[in-house]
């Protein structure tokens, strides 16, 4: 596994109830694996080890610039690797709560990412900025309960 130079922007692509963290470098799309593993309730470290054992897997550590302007090292897979990896995950081997997400990734993630980078879906700094702001607000609400005792919703 190699480390890519440069700091491409992290694109937050709306997907299901969350978002995919993707990067584009030299015309090639990459997806950060940890958030996908979190969505699928699988251990990111175990999955990274599984991918390192596969001859077909192309993964790199990329330093991406987040919406907050900070740089982050992320294990990323190219699109072919992401799709092959997803195909190796059996629905019966993930937690029942994550099965719907797994099937959605397996069926739709390629089109969603391709549409985003081809300009066929909402994208750009405004969408990315708004998604980052929503995530920040959700964290703030979780960290600061409403004094009235009722839950915040967003």
CSV table of N, CA and C in Angstrom, one decimal, residues 42-57 84-85 87-90:
chain,number,residue,atom,x,y,z
A,42,UNK,N,-18.8,-3.3,10.3
A,42,UNK,CA,-17.7,-4.2,10.2
A,42,UNK,C,-16.5,-3.5,10.7
A,43,UNK,N,-15.5,-4.3,11.2
A,43,UNK,CA,-14.3,-3.7,11.8
A,43,UNK,C,-13.4,-3.2,10.7
A,44,UNK,N,-13.1,-1.9,10.7
A,44,UNK,CA,-12.2,-1.3,9.6
A,44,UNK,C,-10.8,-2.0,9.6
A,45,UNK,N,-10.2,-2.2,10.7
A,45,UNK,CA,-8.9,-2.8,10.7
A,45,UNK,C,-8.9,-4.2,10.1
A,46,UNK,N,-9.9,-5.0,10.4
A,46,UNK,CA,-10.0,-6.4,9.9
A,46,UNK,C,-10.2,-6.3,8.4
A,47,UNK,N,-11.0,-5.4,7.9
A,47,UNK,CA,-11.3,-5.3,6.5
A,47,UNK,C,-10.0,-4.8,5.7
A,48,UNK,N,-9.3,-3.9,6.3
A,48,UNK,CA,-8.0,-3.4,5.7
A,48,UNK,C,-7.1,-4.6,5.6
A,49,UNK,N,-7.0,-5.4,6.6
A,49,UNK,CA,-6.1,-6.6,6.5
A,49,UNK,C,-6.6,-7.6,5.4
A,50,UNK,N,-7.9,-7.7,5.3
A,50,UNK,CA,-8.5,-8.6,4.2
A,50,UNK,C,-8.1,-8.1,2.9
A,51,UNK,N,-8.2,-6.8,2.7
A,51,UNK,CA,-7.9,-6.2,1.4
A,51,UNK,C,-6.4,-6.3,1.1
A,52,UNK,N,-5.5,-6.1,2.1
A,52,UNK,CA,-4.1,-6.2,1.8
A,52,UNK,C,-3.7,-7.6,1.3
A,53,UNK,N,-4.5,-8.7,1.6
A,53,UNK,CA,-4.2,-10.0,1.2
A,53,UNK,C,-4.7,-10.3,-0.3
A,54,UNK,N,-5.5,-9.4,-0.9
A,54,UNK,CA,-6.1,-9.6,-2.2
A,54,UNK,C,-5.2,-9.0,-3.3
A,55,UNK,N,-4.9,-9.8,-4.3
A,55,UNK,CA,-4.1,-9.3,-5.4
A,55,UNK,C,-4.8,-8.2,-6.2
A,56,UNK,N,-6.2,-8.3,-6.2
A,56,UNK,CA,-7.0,-7.3,-7.0
A,56,UNK,C,-7.2,-6.0,-6.3
A,57,UNK,N,-6.9,-5.9,-5.0
A,57,UNK,CA,-7.2,-4.7,-4.2
A,57,UNK,C,-6.2,-3.6,-4.4
A,84,UNK,N,-15.5,-4.7,-5.7
A,84,UNK,CA,-15.1,-6.1,-5.5
A,84,UNK,C,-15.2,-6.5,-4.0
A,85,UNK,N,-14.7,-5.6,-3.1
A,85,UNK,CA,-14.7,-5.8,-1.7
A,85,UNK,C,-16.2,-6.0,-1.2
A,87,UNK,N,-18.7,-6.9,-2.9
A,87,UNK,CA,-19.3,-8.2,-3.4
A,87,UNK,C,-18.8,-9.4,-2.5
A,88,UNK,N,-17.7,-9.2,-1.8
A,88,UNK,CA,-17.3,-10.4,-1.0
A,88,UNK,C,-17.9,-10.4,0.4
A,89,UNK,N,-18.7,-9.4,0.7
A,89,UNK,CA,-19.3,-9.4,2.0
A,89,UNK,C,-20.7,-10.0,1.9
A,90,UNK,N,-21.0,-11.0,2.7
A,90,UNK,CA,-22.3,-11.7,2.6
A,90,UNK,C,-23.2,-11.0,3.7
